XYZ file of N, CA and C in Angstrom:
813
model
N 23.857 140.713 56.193
C 23.174 140.260 57.395
C 23.766 140.937 58.622
N 22.958 141.073 59.643
C 23.429 141.688 60.872
C 23.886 140.627 61.850
N 24.818 140.995 62.685
C 25.282 140.090 63.728
C 25.243 140.814 65.055
N 24.832 140.140 66.078
C 24.818 140.733 67.409
C 25.563 139.822 68.346
N 26.308 140.420 69.242
C 27.072 139.663 70.227
C 26.303 139.685 71.532
N 25.988 138.514 72.062
C 25.139 138.445 73.245
C 25.922 138.626 74.536
N 27.265 138.511 74.456
C 28.049 138.673 75.665
C 28.200 140.148 76.007
N 28.194 140.492 77.309
C 28.366 141.874 77.720
C 29.812 142.318 77.552
N 30.770 141.429 77.678
C 32.183 141.782 77.593
C 32.679 141.567 76.173
N 33.225 142.606 75.569
C 33.671 142.522 74.188
C 35.020 141.836 74.050
N 35.742 141.653 75.170
C 37.065 141.044 75.089
C 37.026 139.553 75.393
N 35.853 138.968 75.452
C 35.734 137.537 75.707
C 36.338 136.761 74.545
N 37.037 135.654 74.840
C 37.642 134.855 73.774
C 36.622 133.981 73.065
N 35.508 133.689 73.708
C 34.449 132.888 73.100
C 33.114 133.549 73.411
N 32.354 133.870 72.369
C 31.101 134.595 72.549
C 30.033 134.052 71.612
N 28.788 134.315 71.957
C 27.657 133.884 71.146
C 27.276 134.992 70.172
N 27.163 134.637 68.902
C 26.803 135.590 67.854
C 25.546 135.118 67.126
N 24.810 136.073 66.612
C 23.642 135.787 65.782
C 24.013 136.068 64.336
N 23.887 135.072 63.483
C 24.168 135.219 62.058
C 22.922 134.792 61.298
N 22.238 135.765 60.700
C 20.972 135.438 60.075
C 19.971 135.031 61.132
N 19.441 133.816 61.022
C 18.435 133.356 61.988
C 18.971 132.265 62.901
N 20.318 132.122 62.966
C 20.891 131.081 63.827
C 21.976 131.663 64.722
N 22.272 130.946 65.813
C 23.329 131.336 66.743
C 24.586 130.519 66.484
N 25.737 131.151 66.690
C 27.014 130.451 66.628
C 27.849 130.857 67.830
N 28.453 129.880 68.491
C 29.444 130.181 69.514
C 30.786 130.287 68.804
N 31.376 131.497 68.795
C 32.557 131.770 68.001
C 33.713 132.236 68.870
N 34.921 131.946 68.413
C 36.108 132.430 69.105
C 36.481 133.811 68.574
N 37.341 134.490 69.319
C 37.853 135.794 68.885
C 39.118 135.648 68.057
N 39.531 134.415 67.785
C 40.771 134.152 67.071
C 40.672 134.425 65.581
N 41.781 134.214 64.851
C 41.854 134.557 63.431
C 41.322 133.498 62.475
N 40.803 132.393 62.979
C 40.305 131.342 62.094
C 39.338 131.910 61.054
N 39.470 131.465 59.808
C 38.715 132.022 58.693
C 37.207 131.947 58.890
N 36.705 130.761 59.259
C 35.260 130.589 59.376
C 34.721 131.373 60.557
N 35.398 131.307 61.704
C 34.983 132.099 62.855
C 34.948 133.586 62.502
N 35.980 134.066 61.807
C 36.075 135.483 61.468
C 34.939 135.925 60.554
N 34.622 135.105 59.557
C 33.558 135.484 58.627
C 32.197 135.494 59.310
N 31.950 134.490 60.145
C 30.673 134.438 60.850
C 30.541 135.588 61.853
N 31.646 135.979 62.473
C 31.594 137.112 63.403
C 31.139 138.389 62.708
N 31.429 138.512 61.415
C 31.009 139.684 60.641
C 29.541 139.594 60.214
N 28.900 138.484 60.532
C 27.517 138.290 60.114
C 27.375 137.752 58.711
N 28.472 137.262 58.153
C 28.470 136.749 56.786
C 28.355 135.227 56.793
N 27.410 134.707 56.031
C 27.209 133.262 55.933
C 28.415 132.621 55.265
N 28.836 131.463 55.764
C 29.955 130.734 55.188
C 29.465 129.863 54.039
N 30.069 130.003 52.865
C 29.749 129.222 51.671
C 28.239 129.205 51.396
N 27.667 130.378 51.117
C 26.222 130.465 50.889
C 25.734 129.634 49.708
N 26.569 129.454 48.675
C 26.149 128.660 47.519
C 25.911 127.206 47.915
N 26.782 126.669 48.765
C 26.610 125.287 49.222
C 25.316 125.141 50.008
N 25.023 126.111 50.854
C 23.772 126.079 51.617
C 22.565 126.183 50.697
N 22.636 127.072 49.711
C 21.509 127.238 48.796
C 21.234 125.955 48.017
N 22.292 125.349 47.478
C 22.135 124.111 46.723
C 21.562 123.014 47.614
N 22.060 122.922 48.838
C 21.585 121.900 49.774
C 20.104 122.077 50.079
N 19.699 123.311 50.304
C 18.301 123.584 50.641
C 17.372 123.204 49.501
N 17.802 123.453 48.269
C 16.982 123.078 47.118
C 16.942 121.566 46.951
N 18.069 120.901 47.222
C 18.131 119.451 47.054
C 17.196 118.708 48.000
N 16.960 119.229 49.198
C 16.100 118.526 50.158
C 14.702 119.142 50.238
N 14.440 120.122 49.389
C 13.129 120.777 49.391
C 12.027 119.776 49.046
N 10.976 119.793 49.829
C 9.826 118.934 49.565
C 9.962 117.514 50.060
N 11.101 117.146 50.641
C 11.293 115.793 51.166
C 10.771 115.726 52.594
N 9.955 114.744 52.882
C 9.479 114.546 54.245
C 10.539 113.805 55.059
N 10.832 114.325 56.241
C 11.819 113.745 57.148
C 13.168 113.515 56.451
N 13.735 114.571 55.875
C 15.034 114.411 55.202
C 16.149 114.099 56.192
N 17.139 113.364 55.718
C 18.313 113.034 56.521
C 19.550 113.566 55.799
N 20.331 114.369 56.514
C 21.567 114.933 55.977
C 22.739 114.411 56.799
N 23.812 114.047 56.126
C 25.036 113.613 56.800
C 26.142 114.600 56.449
N 26.736 115.214 57.463
C 27.776 116.228 57.297
C 29.095 115.663 57.811
N 29.996 115.348 56.893
C 31.269 114.723 57.239
C 32.371 115.774 57.137
N 33.005 116.064 58.258
C 33.939 117.177 58.340
C 33.157 118.445 58.645
N 32.420 118.407 59.757
C 31.460 119.470 60.064
C 32.109 120.741 60.581
N 33.363 120.665 61.036
C 34.053 121.813 61.585
C 33.200 122.435 62.698
N 33.062 123.753 62.744
C 32.346 124.404 63.852
C 30.841 124.465 63.628
N 30.369 123.938 62.497
C 28.927 123.888 62.265
C 28.381 124.957 61.344
N 29.244 125.607 60.544
C 28.777 126.649 59.633
C 27.766 126.112 58.633
N 27.837 124.818 58.333
C 26.853 124.147 57.466
C 25.793 123.431 58.292
N 26.230 122.694 59.300
C 25.312 121.846 60.068
C 24.235 122.650 60.794
N 24.614 123.798 61.362
C 23.653 124.577 62.146
C 22.522 125.136 61.279
N 22.813 125.879 60.209
C 21.704 126.373 59.396
C 20.911 125.273 58.705
N 21.587 124.202 58.274
C 20.850 123.117 57.628
C 20.021 122.344 58.638
N 20.539 122.176 59.852
C 19.763 121.511 60.896
C 18.495 122.277 61.213
N 18.607 123.604 61.247
C 17.423 124.425 61.509
C 16.481 124.400 60.321
N 17.035 124.388 59.104
C 16.209 124.381 57.896
C 15.305 123.166 57.836
N 15.826 121.996 58.214
C 15.035 120.760 58.078
C 14.221 120.441 59.326
N 14.330 121.271 60.347
C 13.572 121.013 61.578
C 12.063 120.981 61.342
N 11.482 121.929 60.585
C 10.032 121.862 60.341
C 9.606 120.659 59.511
N 10.560 120.053 58.791
C 10.264 118.870 57.980
C 10.485 117.577 58.768
N 10.729 117.714 60.074
C 11.064 116.561 60.914
C 12.314 115.847 60.410
N 13.238 116.646 59.874
C 14.473 116.088 59.359
C 15.523 115.900 60.437
N 16.547 115.117 60.115
C 17.654 114.862 61.042
C 18.976 115.094 60.331
N 19.957 115.554 61.101
C 21.290 115.783 60.566
C 22.311 115.099 61.465
N 23.253 114.414 60.844
C 24.320 113.711 61.548
C 25.652 114.347 61.150
N 26.362 114.890 62.144
C 27.594 115.629 61.886
C 28.792 114.921 62.513
N 29.906 114.885 61.783
C 31.120 114.210 62.235
C 32.294 115.183 62.175
N 33.004 115.316 63.295
C 34.146 116.223 63.376
C 35.210 115.614 64.281
N 36.451 115.406 63.758
C 37.492 114.738 64.545
C 38.317 115.650 65.456
N 38.353 116.959 65.217
C 39.118 117.855 66.089
C 38.300 118.137 67.355
N 38.821 117.739 68.499
C 38.028 117.747 69.728
C 37.521 119.132 70.102
N 38.400 120.142 70.136
C 37.966 121.475 70.526
C 36.988 122.064 69.512
N 37.217 121.790 68.243
C 36.299 122.236 67.199
C 34.954 121.536 67.355
N 35.001 120.240 67.701
C 33.781 119.475 67.953
C 32.975 120.081 69.098
N 33.662 120.506 70.171
C 32.962 121.150 71.284
C 32.245 122.420 70.824
N 32.909 123.167 69.961
C 32.305 124.398 69.446
C 31.078 124.078 68.595
N 31.171 123.031 67.781
C 30.026 122.558 66.993
C 28.853 122.214 67.891
N 29.124 121.440 68.939
C 28.054 121.022 69.857
C 27.410 122.226 70.537
N 28.233 123.203 70.928
C 27.707 124.386 71.603
C 26.755 125.155 70.704
N 27.099 125.262 69.422
C 26.232 125.983 68.493
C 24.943 125.212 68.225
N 25.031 123.897 68.143
C 23.811 123.099 67.981
C 22.900 123.272 69.191
N 23.486 123.261 70.384
C 22.700 123.409 71.608
C 22.086 124.800 71.697
N 22.851 125.832 71.310
C 22.348 127.202 71.439
C 21.170 127.473 70.510
N 20.990 126.617 69.493
C 19.844 126.739 68.598
C 18.754 125.711 68.908
N 18.970 124.951 69.990
C 18.001 123.936 70.413
C 17.704 122.944 69.294
N 18.762 122.520 68.617
C 18.601 121.609 67.488
C 18.701 120.160 67.970
N 17.646 119.706 68.587
C 17.620 118.336 69.099
C 17.522 117.318 67.971
N 17.311 117.793 66.760
C 17.248 116.899 65.598
C 18.629 116.659 64.987
N 19.673 117.229 65.589
C 21.032 117.073 65.086
C 21.859 116.211 66.038
N 22.680 115.353 65.463
C 23.493 114.418 66.232
C 24.958 114.618 65.843
N 25.797 114.949 66.817
C 27.209 115.233 66.552
C 28.085 114.122 67.113
N 29.127 113.772 66.365
C 30.021 112.686 66.744
C 31.471 113.139 66.632
N 32.232 112.920 67.727
C 33.646 113.249 67.733
C 34.411 112.072 67.143
N 34.549 112.070 65.831
C 35.222 110.973 65.156
C 35.476 111.348 63.705
N 36.309 110.556 63.058
C 36.597 110.730 61.639
C 35.889 109.639 60.842
N 35.691 109.914 59.558
C 35.103 108.941 58.641
C 36.120 108.659 57.538
N 36.289 107.375 57.208
C 37.251 107.008 56.174
C 36.956 105.638 55.600
N 38.020 104.910 55.246
C 37.857 103.580 54.648
C 38.346 102.471 55.557
N 38.552 102.795 56.844
C 38.974 101.799 57.829
C 38.194 102.027 59.122
N 38.181 101.008 59.960
C 37.614 101.119 61.303
C 38.753 100.973 62.302
N 38.875 101.948 63.184
C 39.957 101.901 64.161
C 40.199 103.263 64.771
N 41.455 103.700 64.768
C 41.814 105.005 65.303
C 42.731 105.724 64.316
N 42.748 107.055 64.426
C 43.576 107.866 63.545
C 44.199 108.996 64.356
N 45.406 109.422 63.972
C 46.071 110.537 64.641
C 45.474 111.859 64.175
N 45.070 112.692 65.126
C 44.518 114.008 64.819
C 45.377 115.072 65.501
N 46.057 115.924 64.740
C 46.841 117.001 65.350
C 45.946 117.941 66.154
N 46.477 118.439 67.259
C 45.743 119.365 68.112
C 46.168 120.786 67.760
N 45.217 121.586 67.309
C 45.476 122.980 66.960
C 44.865 123.893 68.019
N 45.441 125.049 68.206
C 44.923 126.038 69.153
C 43.805 126.808 68.465
N 42.567 126.641 68.938
C 41.428 127.272 68.267
C 41.429 128.787 68.418
N 42.252 129.326 69.323
C 42.304 130.774 69.522
C 43.411 131.450 68.719
N 44.311 130.656 68.120
C 45.411 131.262 67.369
C 45.543 130.752 65.938
N 45.006 129.569 65.642
C 45.135 129.008 64.297
C 44.299 129.827 63.301
N 44.849 130.088 62.118
C 44.186 130.912 61.121
C 43.211 130.144 60.239
N 43.364 128.823 60.178
C 42.484 128.054 59.291
C 42.299 126.645 59.836
N 41.438 126.506 60.825
C 41.192 125.202 61.439
C 40.642 124.200 60.437
N 39.863 124.680 59.483
C 39.251 123.793 58.504
C 40.229 123.251 57.485
N 41.453 123.794 57.437
C 42.435 123.323 56.471
C 43.165 122.074 56.934
N 42.929 121.654 58.164
C 43.650 120.499 58.690
C 43.264 119.218 57.964
N 44.237 118.566 57.367
C 44.028 117.241 56.786
C 44.552 116.198 57.757
N 43.891 115.063 57.824
C 44.347 113.977 58.685
C 45.406 113.122 58.014
N 45.739 113.440 56.779
C 46.801 112.751 56.055
C 48.071 113.600 56.140
N 49.128 113.118 56.820
C 50.348 113.933 56.984
C 50.999 114.308 55.658
N 50.891 113.453 54.641
C 51.462 113.782 53.340
C 50.735 114.971 52.704
N 49.412 115.010 52.867
C 48.650 116.133 52.338
C 48.962 117.402 53.113
N 49.105 117.283 54.430
C 49.449 118.456 55.236
C 50.763 119.073 54.767
N 51.710 118.225 54.410
C 53.002 118.717 53.954
C 52.868 119.460 52.627
N 51.970 118.980 51.757
C 51.753 119.635 50.472
C 50.993 120.951 50.631
N 50.026 120.971 51.561
C 49.201 122.157 51.756
C 50.001 123.338 52.287
N 50.706 123.095 53.378
C 51.441 124.162 54.066
C 50.515 125.341 54.378
N 49.301 125.044 54.863
C 48.307 126.085 55.117
C 48.165 126.436 56.593
N 48.617 125.559 57.477
C 48.421 125.800 58.897
C 49.417 126.826 59.413
N 48.932 127.711 60.280
C 49.817 128.706 60.882
C 50.410 128.207 62.195
N 49.852 127.110 62.722
C 50.311 126.562 64.001
C 51.400 125.511 63.793
N 52.260 125.395 64.768
C 53.197 124.286 64.826
C 52.532 123.157 65.605
N 52.460 121.983 64.987
C 51.778 120.861 65.615
C 52.679 120.273 66.701
N 52.216 120.353 67.944
C 52.995 119.875 69.081
C 52.349 118.684 69.773
N 51.081 118.443 69.469
C 50.348 117.390 70.175
C 49.457 116.640 69.197
N 49.342 115.335 69.439
C 48.497 114.467 68.614
C 47.530 113.723 69.518
N 46.282 113.615 69.076
C 45.290 112.808 69.798
C 44.857 111.636 68.926
N 44.603 110.503 69.555
C 44.059 109.343 68.852
C 42.543 109.419 68.901
N 41.932 109.382 67.731
C 40.488 109.562 67.612
C 39.908 108.405 66.813
N 38.707 108.033 67.147
C 38.026 106.943 66.440
C 37.793 107.299 64.977
N 37.964 106.317 64.098
C 37.624 106.464 62.689
C 36.792 105.254 62.269
N 35.761 105.484 61.484
C 34.891 104.408 61.015
C 34.513 104.648 59.561
N 34.027 103.607 58.942
C 33.474 103.750 57.602
C 31.978 104.012 57.695
N 31.441 104.629 56.667
C 29.992 104.820 56.610
C 29.267 103.477 56.554
N 29.908 102.494 55.941
C 29.276 101.177 55.814
C 29.078 100.490 57.155
N 29.949 100.766 58.135
C 29.857 100.055 59.412
C 29.088 100.838 60.471
N 28.764 102.094 60.186
C 27.962 102.876 61.132
C 26.486 102.547 60.970
N 25.746 102.705 62.036
C 24.296 102.438 61.981
C 23.543 103.726 61.646
N 23.845 104.272 60.489
C 23.181 105.493 60.052
C 21.909 105.157 59.284
N 20.908 106.014 59.386
C 19.719 105.802 58.557
C 20.015 106.129 57.103
N 19.086 105.835 56.216
C 19.235 106.213 54.822
C 19.264 107.739 54.718
N 20.169 108.243 53.913
C 20.329 109.693 53.800
C 19.780 110.203 52.471
N 19.429 111.492 52.470
C 18.986 112.157 51.251
C 20.060 113.089 50.695
N 21.008 113.480 51.550
C 22.060 114.400 51.143
C 23.293 114.153 52.003
N 24.457 114.117 51.351
C 25.726 113.918 52.047
C 26.661 115.059 51.663
N 27.193 115.748 52.662
C 28.183 116.806 52.420
C 29.512 116.343 53.007
N 30.569 116.413 52.196
C 31.888 115.919 52.610
C 32.907 117.036 52.443
N 33.602 117.372 53.525
C 34.662 118.375 53.478
C 35.781 117.889 54.395
N 36.666 117.075 53.841
C 37.658 116.376 54.665
C 39.084 116.567 54.171
N 39.337 117.624 53.439
C 40.691 118.031 53.072
C 41.534 116.902 52.482
N 41.055 116.357 51.369
C 41.845 115.379 50.638
C 41.551 113.929 50.930
N 40.643 113.652 51.887
C 40.300 112.261 52.208
C 38.910 111.883 51.697
N 38.416 112.644 50.714
C 37.094 112.347 50.136
C 37.057 110.954 49.517
N 38.149 110.563 48.872
C 38.215 109.241 48.248
C 38.018 108.151 49.290
N 38.700 108.272 50.437
C 38.585 107.256 51.490
C 37.169 107.214 52.062
N 36.565 108.372 52.257
C 35.193 108.421 52.789
C 34.235 107.673 51.869
N 34.329 107.925 50.574
C 33.400 107.305 49.629
C 33.707 105.822 49.422
N 34.987 105.457 49.454
C 35.331 104.036 49.351
C 34.749 103.259 50.518
N 34.733 103.877 51.696
C 34.205 103.205 52.879
C 32.696 103.310 53.032
N 32.029 103.899 52.038
C 30.582 104.079 52.159
C 29.787 103.610 50.962
N 30.388 102.787 50.138
C 29.710 102.396 48.892
C 28.423 101.616 49.155
N 28.455 100.681 50.093
C 27.252 99.892 50.380
C 26.152 100.772 50.987
N 26.558 101.668 51.892
C 25.580 102.547 52.538
C 24.962 103.513 51.539
N 25.753 104.042 50.609
C 25.217 104.939 49.583
C 24.193 104.218 48.713
N 24.504 102.978 48.349
C 23.556 102.196 47.552
C 22.297 101.909 48.360
N 22.480 101.553 49.630
C 21.339 101.274 50.511
C 20.467 102.521 50.686
N 21.084 103.687 50.638
C 20.351 104.946 50.799
C 19.665 105.395 49.513
N 19.846 104.639 48.440
C 19.235 105.031 47.176
C 20.028 106.084 46.432
N 21.344 106.105 46.655
C 22.249 107.038 45.986
C 21.853 108.492 46.219
N 22.022 108.973 47.447
C 21.695 110.369 47.749
C 22.643 111.331 47.034
N 22.228 112.585 46.923
C 23.111 113.614 46.377
C 24.325 113.780 47.293
N 25.472 114.077 46.681
C 26.718 114.245 47.429
C 27.346 115.582 47.042
N 27.690 116.366 48.033
C 28.436 117.599 47.814
C 29.831 117.409 48.405
N 30.857 117.621 47.593
C 32.221 117.474 48.100
C 33.135 118.419 47.340
N 34.306 118.690 47.927
C 35.257 119.607 47.324
C 36.452 118.858 46.755
N 36.988 119.395 45.671
C 38.246 118.883 45.112
C 39.182 120.063 44.904
N 40.463 119.796 45.005
C 41.452 120.850 44.787
C 41.753 120.988 43.310
N 42.140 122.199 42.930
C 42.526 122.451 41.553
C 43.940 121.972 41.271
N 44.437 122.300 40.073
C 45.749 121.823 39.650
C 46.897 122.445 40.436
N 46.601 123.467 41.248
C 47.665 124.065 42.060
C 48.180 123.080 43.110
N 47.391 122.057 43.449
C 47.855 120.994 44.349
C 48.377 119.846 43.479
N 49.595 120.021 42.961
C 50.138 119.074 41.996
C 50.169 117.646 42.530
N 50.508 117.507 43.791
C 50.602 116.173 44.360
C 49.267 115.488 44.558
N 48.170 116.226 44.357
C 46.839 115.663 44.568
C 46.105 115.369 43.271
N 46.699 115.682 42.139
C 46.002 115.506 40.867
C 45.646 114.044 40.627
N 46.593 113.140 40.890
C 46.329 111.723 40.697
C 45.207 111.223 41.588
N 45.231 111.632 42.852
C 44.179 111.198 43.775
C 42.830 111.816 43.403
N 42.870 113.070 42.962
C 41.619 113.712 42.520
C 41.010 112.944 41.344
N 41.858 112.508 40.425
C 41.361 111.734 39.283
C 40.770 110.408 39.727
N 41.402 109.763 40.710
C 40.853 108.494 41.218
C 39.516 108.732 41.924
N 39.412 109.849 42.625
C 38.155 110.203 43.289
C 37.043 110.391 42.266
N 37.324 111.146 41.213
C 36.283 111.407 40.211
C 35.914 110.126 39.462
N 36.891 109.252 39.232
C 36.580 107.968 38.600
C 35.674 107.123 39.480
N 35.933 107.137 40.788
C 35.083 106.382 41.710
C 33.663 106.918 41.684
N 33.528 108.240 41.762
C 32.199 108.851 41.816
C 31.436 108.611 40.504
N 32.107 108.819 39.390
C 31.412 108.764 38.098
C 31.255 107.333 37.577
N 32.337 106.573 37.606
C 32.311 105.252 36.968
C 31.848 104.151 37.924
N 32.464 104.079 39.100
C 32.121 102.997 40.029
C 30.770 103.225 40.697
N 30.509 104.471 41.113
C 29.239 104.763 41.791
C 28.152 105.216 40.836
N 28.527 105.636 39.637
C 27.540 105.981 38.613
C 26.910 107.350 38.748
N 27.563 108.272 39.437
C 27.010 109.608 39.631
C 27.357 110.526 38.460
N 26.512 111.518 38.255
C 26.805 112.625 37.350
C 27.292 113.792 38.205
N 28.329 114.499 37.749
C 28.951 115.544 38.561
C 28.951 116.880 37.816
N 28.534 117.927 38.524
C 28.645 119.296 38.031
C 29.618 120.026 38.946
N 30.584 120.742 38.343
C 31.575 121.483 39.114
C 31.190 122.954 39.196
N 31.252 123.491 40.405
C 31.056 124.918 40.642
C 32.263 125.401 41.421
N 33.279 125.894 40.701
C 34.557 126.166 41.345
C 35.177 124.846 41.774
N 35.440 124.702 43.068
C 35.971 123.451 43.595
C 34.890 122.603 44.260
N 33.638 123.052 44.189
C 32.530 122.286 44.747
C 31.980 121.336 43.698
N 31.929 120.056 44.037
C 31.344 119.038 43.163
C 29.931 118.723 43.637
N 28.987 118.810 42.736
C 27.594 118.480 43.025
C 27.294 117.187 42.287
N 27.188 116.092 43.024
C 27.020 114.771 42.424
C 25.607 114.260 42.657
N 24.945 113.892 41.558
C 23.610 113.297 41.630
C 23.584 112.017 40.813
N 22.890 111.029 41.308
C 22.771 109.765 40.591
C 21.566 109.838 39.651
N 21.678 109.317 38.440
C 20.548 109.369 37.500
C 19.256 108.775 38.054
N 19.377 107.808 38.958
C 18.183 107.172 39.533
C 17.540 108.007 40.624
N 18.228 109.079 41.059
C 17.720 109.885 42.170
C 18.073 111.354 41.942
N 17.787 111.833 40.738
C 18.165 113.189 40.362
C 17.035 114.154 40.678
N 17.343 115.212 41.419
C 16.336 116.177 41.848
C 16.528 117.559 41.240
N 17.723 117.834 40.725
C 18.028 119.167 40.207
C 18.643 119.093 38.816
N 18.232 120.009 37.969
C 18.936 120.266 36.720
C 19.808 121.486 36.971
N 21.111 121.337 36.762
C 22.057 122.391 37.115
C 22.804 122.843 35.870
N 22.843 124.152 35.651
C 23.570 124.696 34.515
C 24.323 125.946 34.940
N 25.389 126.266 34.208
C 26.181 127.450 34.496
C 25.645 128.637 33.695
N 25.536 129.786 34.346
C 25.166 131.024 33.681
C 26.178 132.105 34.057
N 26.043 133.292 33.463
C 26.939 134.394 33.801
C 26.787 134.798 35.266
N 25.561 134.603 35.794
C 25.301 134.972 37.176
C 25.724 133.898 38.170
N 26.069 132.707 37.675
C 26.442 131.605 38.551
C 25.720 130.332 38.161
N 25.316 129.554 39.136
C 24.590 128.314 38.852
C 23.108 128.578 38.718
N 22.499 127.916 37.735
C 21.040 127.953 37.587
C 20.497 126.612 38.070
N 19.610 126.627 39.059
C 19.056 125.409 39.640
C 17.592 125.277 39.241
N 17.231 124.118 38.726
C 15.840 123.869 38.378
C 15.408 122.532 38.933
N 14.376 122.552 39.775
C 13.864 121.313 40.366
C 13.248 120.432 39.298
N 13.512 119.142 39.370
C 12.937 118.173 38.421
C 11.672 117.552 39.009
């Protein structure tokens, strides 16, 4: 894909880029997602493809994006569902990253998207969110809100010098509409998000859920990963297909895709 920079000055720290058919306000810093989008490369194209097939043919689809980061998922999906009169609700707890998300939504005139500066979990209250420099951090999306997980990851290039208190809520206590698709990318807090949303998921008719899990290289997370998969499969009753570290969860009562692995990757067949 081609990318064009709309700013006249090439040394600007924040500029508008065109990636495919959408705009992104991107920094000039080393952050992984910003860097890939600046090259005109779509971030996690498989996740976008699966999502687009999952909501295909649905009138007025509702997507919930938890851990939206700068909008690499929310922006293209928000535009995708616009002709279907769909709505997307995005949640991002890092304030500066949230501003970047909002700017990209605005630059695409996505009035069907709603962004919230907050975290989602299994409690209602406030949570400590480390403040990272969006112009120097190499992986803004790697930030976990759990300090124990951050210690295990050791992925951040920044030294955390400042903490902000940010609102956290459960999906069950938010006034969200029924959803057709939920994407969760919260760096190890997927279990808490789903524990706090069991009633809402049932009320929504068990929408498809896309979430990531770490492999065995995160030794300290194996137990929690197992508890997460037990919750999804046994307590919530979902069927899960793994594609690398991406989990594609569908409930038997609301299954839209038959998914199989091939040499070329995933084979998707609409039901």
